[in-house]
Short mmCIF file of C-alpha atoms in Angstrom, two decimals:
data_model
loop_
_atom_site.label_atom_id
_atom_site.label_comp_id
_atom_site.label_asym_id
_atom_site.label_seq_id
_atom_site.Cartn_x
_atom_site.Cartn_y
_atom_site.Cartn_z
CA UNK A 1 57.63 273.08 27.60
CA UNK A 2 54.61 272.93 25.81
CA UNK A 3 53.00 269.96 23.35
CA UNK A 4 49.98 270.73 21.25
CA UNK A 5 48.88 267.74 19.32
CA UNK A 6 46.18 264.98 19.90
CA UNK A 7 45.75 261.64 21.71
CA UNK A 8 45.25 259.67 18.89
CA UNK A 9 47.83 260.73 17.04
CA UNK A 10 50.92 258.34 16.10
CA UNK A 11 53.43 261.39 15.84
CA UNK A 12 51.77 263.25 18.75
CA UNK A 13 52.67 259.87 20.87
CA UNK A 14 56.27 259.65 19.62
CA UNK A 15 57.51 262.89 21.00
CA UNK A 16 55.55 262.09 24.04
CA UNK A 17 57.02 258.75 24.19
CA UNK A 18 60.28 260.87 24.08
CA UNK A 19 60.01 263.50 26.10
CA UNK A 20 58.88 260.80 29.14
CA UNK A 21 61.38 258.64 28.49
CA UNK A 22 63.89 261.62 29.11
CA UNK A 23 62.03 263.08 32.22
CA UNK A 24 61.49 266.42 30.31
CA UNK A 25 58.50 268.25 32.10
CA UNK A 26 55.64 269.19 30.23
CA UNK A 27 52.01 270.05 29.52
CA UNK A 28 49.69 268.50 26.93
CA UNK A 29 47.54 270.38 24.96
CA UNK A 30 44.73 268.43 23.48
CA UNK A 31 44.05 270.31 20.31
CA UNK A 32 43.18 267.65 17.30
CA UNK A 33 43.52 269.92 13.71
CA UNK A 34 40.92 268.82 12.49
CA UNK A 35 38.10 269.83 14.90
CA UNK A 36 36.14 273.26 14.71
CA UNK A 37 38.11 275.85 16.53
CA UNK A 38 41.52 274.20 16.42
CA UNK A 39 44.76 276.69 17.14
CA UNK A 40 47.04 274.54 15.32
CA UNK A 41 47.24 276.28 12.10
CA UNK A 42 48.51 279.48 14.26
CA UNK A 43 51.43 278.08 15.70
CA UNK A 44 52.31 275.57 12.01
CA UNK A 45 50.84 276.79 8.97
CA UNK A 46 50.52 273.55 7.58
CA UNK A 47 48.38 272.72 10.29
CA UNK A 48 49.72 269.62 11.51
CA UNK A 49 50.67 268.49 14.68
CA UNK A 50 52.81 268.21 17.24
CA UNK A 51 53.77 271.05 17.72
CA UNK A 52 56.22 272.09 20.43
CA UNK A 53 56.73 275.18 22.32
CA UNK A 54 60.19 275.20 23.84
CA UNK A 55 60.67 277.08 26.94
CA UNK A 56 61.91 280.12 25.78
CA UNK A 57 58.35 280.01 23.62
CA UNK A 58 60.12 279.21 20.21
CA UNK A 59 57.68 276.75 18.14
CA UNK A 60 59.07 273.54 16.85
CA UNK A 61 56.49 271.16 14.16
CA UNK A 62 56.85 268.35 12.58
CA UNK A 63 57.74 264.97 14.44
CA UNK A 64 60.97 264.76 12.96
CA UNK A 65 62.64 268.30 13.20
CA UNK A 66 61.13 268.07 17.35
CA UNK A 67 62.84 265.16 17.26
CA UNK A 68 66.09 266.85 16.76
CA UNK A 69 65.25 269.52 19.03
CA UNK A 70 64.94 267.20 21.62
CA UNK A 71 68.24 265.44 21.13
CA UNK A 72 69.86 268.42 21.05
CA UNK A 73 68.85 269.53 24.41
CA UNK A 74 71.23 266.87 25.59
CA UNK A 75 68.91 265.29 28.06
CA UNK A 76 69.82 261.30 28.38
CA UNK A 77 68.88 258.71 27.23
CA UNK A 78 70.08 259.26 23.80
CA UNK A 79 67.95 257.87 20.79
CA UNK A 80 70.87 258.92 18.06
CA UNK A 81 74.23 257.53 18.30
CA UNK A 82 76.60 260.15 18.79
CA UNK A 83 78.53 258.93 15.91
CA UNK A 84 76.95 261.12 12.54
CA UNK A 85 76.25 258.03 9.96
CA UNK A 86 75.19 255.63 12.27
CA UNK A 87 72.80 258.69 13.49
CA UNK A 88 71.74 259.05 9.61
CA UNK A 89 71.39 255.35 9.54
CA UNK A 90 68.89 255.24 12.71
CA UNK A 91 67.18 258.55 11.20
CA UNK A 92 66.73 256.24 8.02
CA UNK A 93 64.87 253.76 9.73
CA UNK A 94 63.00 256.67 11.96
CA UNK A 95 61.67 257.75 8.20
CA UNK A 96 60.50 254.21 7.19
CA UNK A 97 58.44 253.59 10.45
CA UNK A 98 56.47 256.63 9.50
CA UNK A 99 55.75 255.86 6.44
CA UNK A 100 54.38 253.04 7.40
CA UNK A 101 52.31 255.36 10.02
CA UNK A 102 51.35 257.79 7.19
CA UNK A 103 50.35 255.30 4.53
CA UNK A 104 48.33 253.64 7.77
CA UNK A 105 46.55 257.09 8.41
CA UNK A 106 45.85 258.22 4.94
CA UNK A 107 43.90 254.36 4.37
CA UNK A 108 42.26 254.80 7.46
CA UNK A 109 41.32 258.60 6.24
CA UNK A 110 40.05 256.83 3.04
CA UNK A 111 38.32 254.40 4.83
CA UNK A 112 36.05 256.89 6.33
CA UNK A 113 35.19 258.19 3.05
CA UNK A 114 31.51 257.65 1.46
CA UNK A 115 32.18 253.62 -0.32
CA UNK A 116 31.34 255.36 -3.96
CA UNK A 117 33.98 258.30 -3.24
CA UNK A 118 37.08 255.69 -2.16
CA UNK A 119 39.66 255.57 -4.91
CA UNK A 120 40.53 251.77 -4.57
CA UNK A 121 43.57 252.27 -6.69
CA UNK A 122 44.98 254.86 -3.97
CA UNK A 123 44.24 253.00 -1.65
CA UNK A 124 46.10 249.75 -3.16
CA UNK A 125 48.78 252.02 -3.03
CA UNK A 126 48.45 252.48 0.46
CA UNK A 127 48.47 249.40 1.28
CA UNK A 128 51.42 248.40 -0.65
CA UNK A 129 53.05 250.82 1.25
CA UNK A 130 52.20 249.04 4.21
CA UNK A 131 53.11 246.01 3.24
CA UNK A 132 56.47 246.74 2.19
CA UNK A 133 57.23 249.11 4.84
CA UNK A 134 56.62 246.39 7.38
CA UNK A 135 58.91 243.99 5.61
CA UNK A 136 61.58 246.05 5.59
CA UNK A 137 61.31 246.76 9.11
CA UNK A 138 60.50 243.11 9.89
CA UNK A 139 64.40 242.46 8.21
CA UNK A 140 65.78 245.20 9.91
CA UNK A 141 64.20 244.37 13.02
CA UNK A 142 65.87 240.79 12.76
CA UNK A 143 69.13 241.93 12.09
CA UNK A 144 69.21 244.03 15.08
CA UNK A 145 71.57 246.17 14.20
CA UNK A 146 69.68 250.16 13.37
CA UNK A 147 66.32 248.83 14.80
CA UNK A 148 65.36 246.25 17.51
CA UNK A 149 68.61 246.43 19.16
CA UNK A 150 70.18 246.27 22.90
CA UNK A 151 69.75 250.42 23.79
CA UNK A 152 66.50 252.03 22.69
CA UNK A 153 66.75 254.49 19.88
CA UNK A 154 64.13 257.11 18.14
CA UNK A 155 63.76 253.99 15.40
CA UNK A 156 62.56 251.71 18.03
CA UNK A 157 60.03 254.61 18.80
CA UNK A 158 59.14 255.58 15.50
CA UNK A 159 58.47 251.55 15.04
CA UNK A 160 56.39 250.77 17.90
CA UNK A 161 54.32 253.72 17.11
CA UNK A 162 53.70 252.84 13.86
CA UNK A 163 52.69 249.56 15.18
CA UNK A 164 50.10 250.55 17.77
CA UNK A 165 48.69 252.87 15.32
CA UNK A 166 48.05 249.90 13.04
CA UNK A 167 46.43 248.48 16.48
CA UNK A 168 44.43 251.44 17.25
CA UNK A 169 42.78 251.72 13.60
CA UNK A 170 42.88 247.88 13.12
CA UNK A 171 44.52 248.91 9.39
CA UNK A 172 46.16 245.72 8.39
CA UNK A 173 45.05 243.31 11.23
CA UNK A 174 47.48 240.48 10.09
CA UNK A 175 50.29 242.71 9.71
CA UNK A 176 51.64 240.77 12.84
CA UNK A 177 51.73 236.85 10.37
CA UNK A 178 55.30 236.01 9.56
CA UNK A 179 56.90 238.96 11.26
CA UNK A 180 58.18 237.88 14.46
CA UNK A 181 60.41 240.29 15.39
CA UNK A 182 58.28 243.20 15.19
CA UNK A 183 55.84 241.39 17.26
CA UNK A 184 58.44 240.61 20.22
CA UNK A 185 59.76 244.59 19.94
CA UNK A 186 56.25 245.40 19.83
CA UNK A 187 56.01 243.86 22.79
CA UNK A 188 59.02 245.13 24.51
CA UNK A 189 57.92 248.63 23.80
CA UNK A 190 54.71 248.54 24.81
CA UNK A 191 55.53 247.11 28.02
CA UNK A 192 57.64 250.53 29.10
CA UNK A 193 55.71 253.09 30.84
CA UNK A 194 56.31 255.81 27.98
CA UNK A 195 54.51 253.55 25.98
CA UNK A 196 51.78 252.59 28.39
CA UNK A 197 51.01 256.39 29.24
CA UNK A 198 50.87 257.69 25.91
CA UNK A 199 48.02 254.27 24.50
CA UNK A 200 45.32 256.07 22.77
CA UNK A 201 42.14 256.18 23.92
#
């Protein structure tokens, strides 16, 4: 098994999170999109990674759909319930921690931008998002019940790689004031070796 994506990347680090959390063999493939010469766009048209190449060479992209793949191989732990709406329920919350991580990268995208070029409304937007996002999880993290709870799950994942993304990029350095429990799962998380292998540079 193959997984093309890049070390800095927030989704990238989820499925790797994943995949060594399982004990699934396989080889990293440093390939950022974005740089001169990248091979992304061949395998995903949309150019985006990760990308994964199962075994039997088929091509899986997008975090959430190689998610899927990788539950469906079977291989414990588990990070769905087997049960189909609590699954949808933990896929819900799965959804929300990435926004949080795409609203983070598109600000810190922005960010990078010429000052005079930055559209300060988007990025109000952005940050909204943020904001929002985080309370939501901050709630759902507290009630422990879809996020934060006794047996690891792909929302706990999702979550504390949206949160050491926000760490990486310092976007939203205060994001940790008045939200406790992320902070403690935060953490939790980062003190597993999935988590500690997969830090970005």
């Amino acid at each position: 098994m193959k997984l093309i994506g890049s070390y800095t990347s927030p989704f990238v680090r989820k499925i790797s999170v994943m995949l060594l959390e399982k004990g699934i063999a396989f080889e990293f493939v440093n390939d950022p999109p974005y740089e001169p010469g990248s091979r992304v766009k061949e395998l995903n048209p949309l150019a985006k990674v990760p990308v994964l190449i199962a075994d039997d060479g088929e091509v899986f992209y997008d975090s959430p759909v190689v998610a899927e793949y990788l539950e469906l191989l079977a291989v414990e732990p588990a990070f769905l319930p087997a049960d189909r709406a609590a699954a949808l329920r933990v896929r819900q919350v799965a959804a929300l921690a990435d926004g949080v991580t795409e609203a983070a990268a598109t600000l810190f995208r922005e960010s990078r931008r010429a000052p005079e070029k930055q559209d300060e409304n988007w990025m109000l937007r952005q940050r909204d998002k943020l904001t929002q996002g985080l309370d939501a999880l901050e709630a759902l993290a507290r009630e422990k019940t879809w996020l934060n709870a006794e047996r690891l799950t792909l929302a706990d994942i999702a979550t504390g790689c949206a949160l050491g993304y926000l760490n990486f990029r310092r976007i939203l350095p205060n994001w940790c004031v008045e939200r406790p429990a992320l902070v403690k799962l935060a953490e939790r998380l980062f003190a597993r070796e999935s988590f500690a292998r997969t830090s970005p540079p």
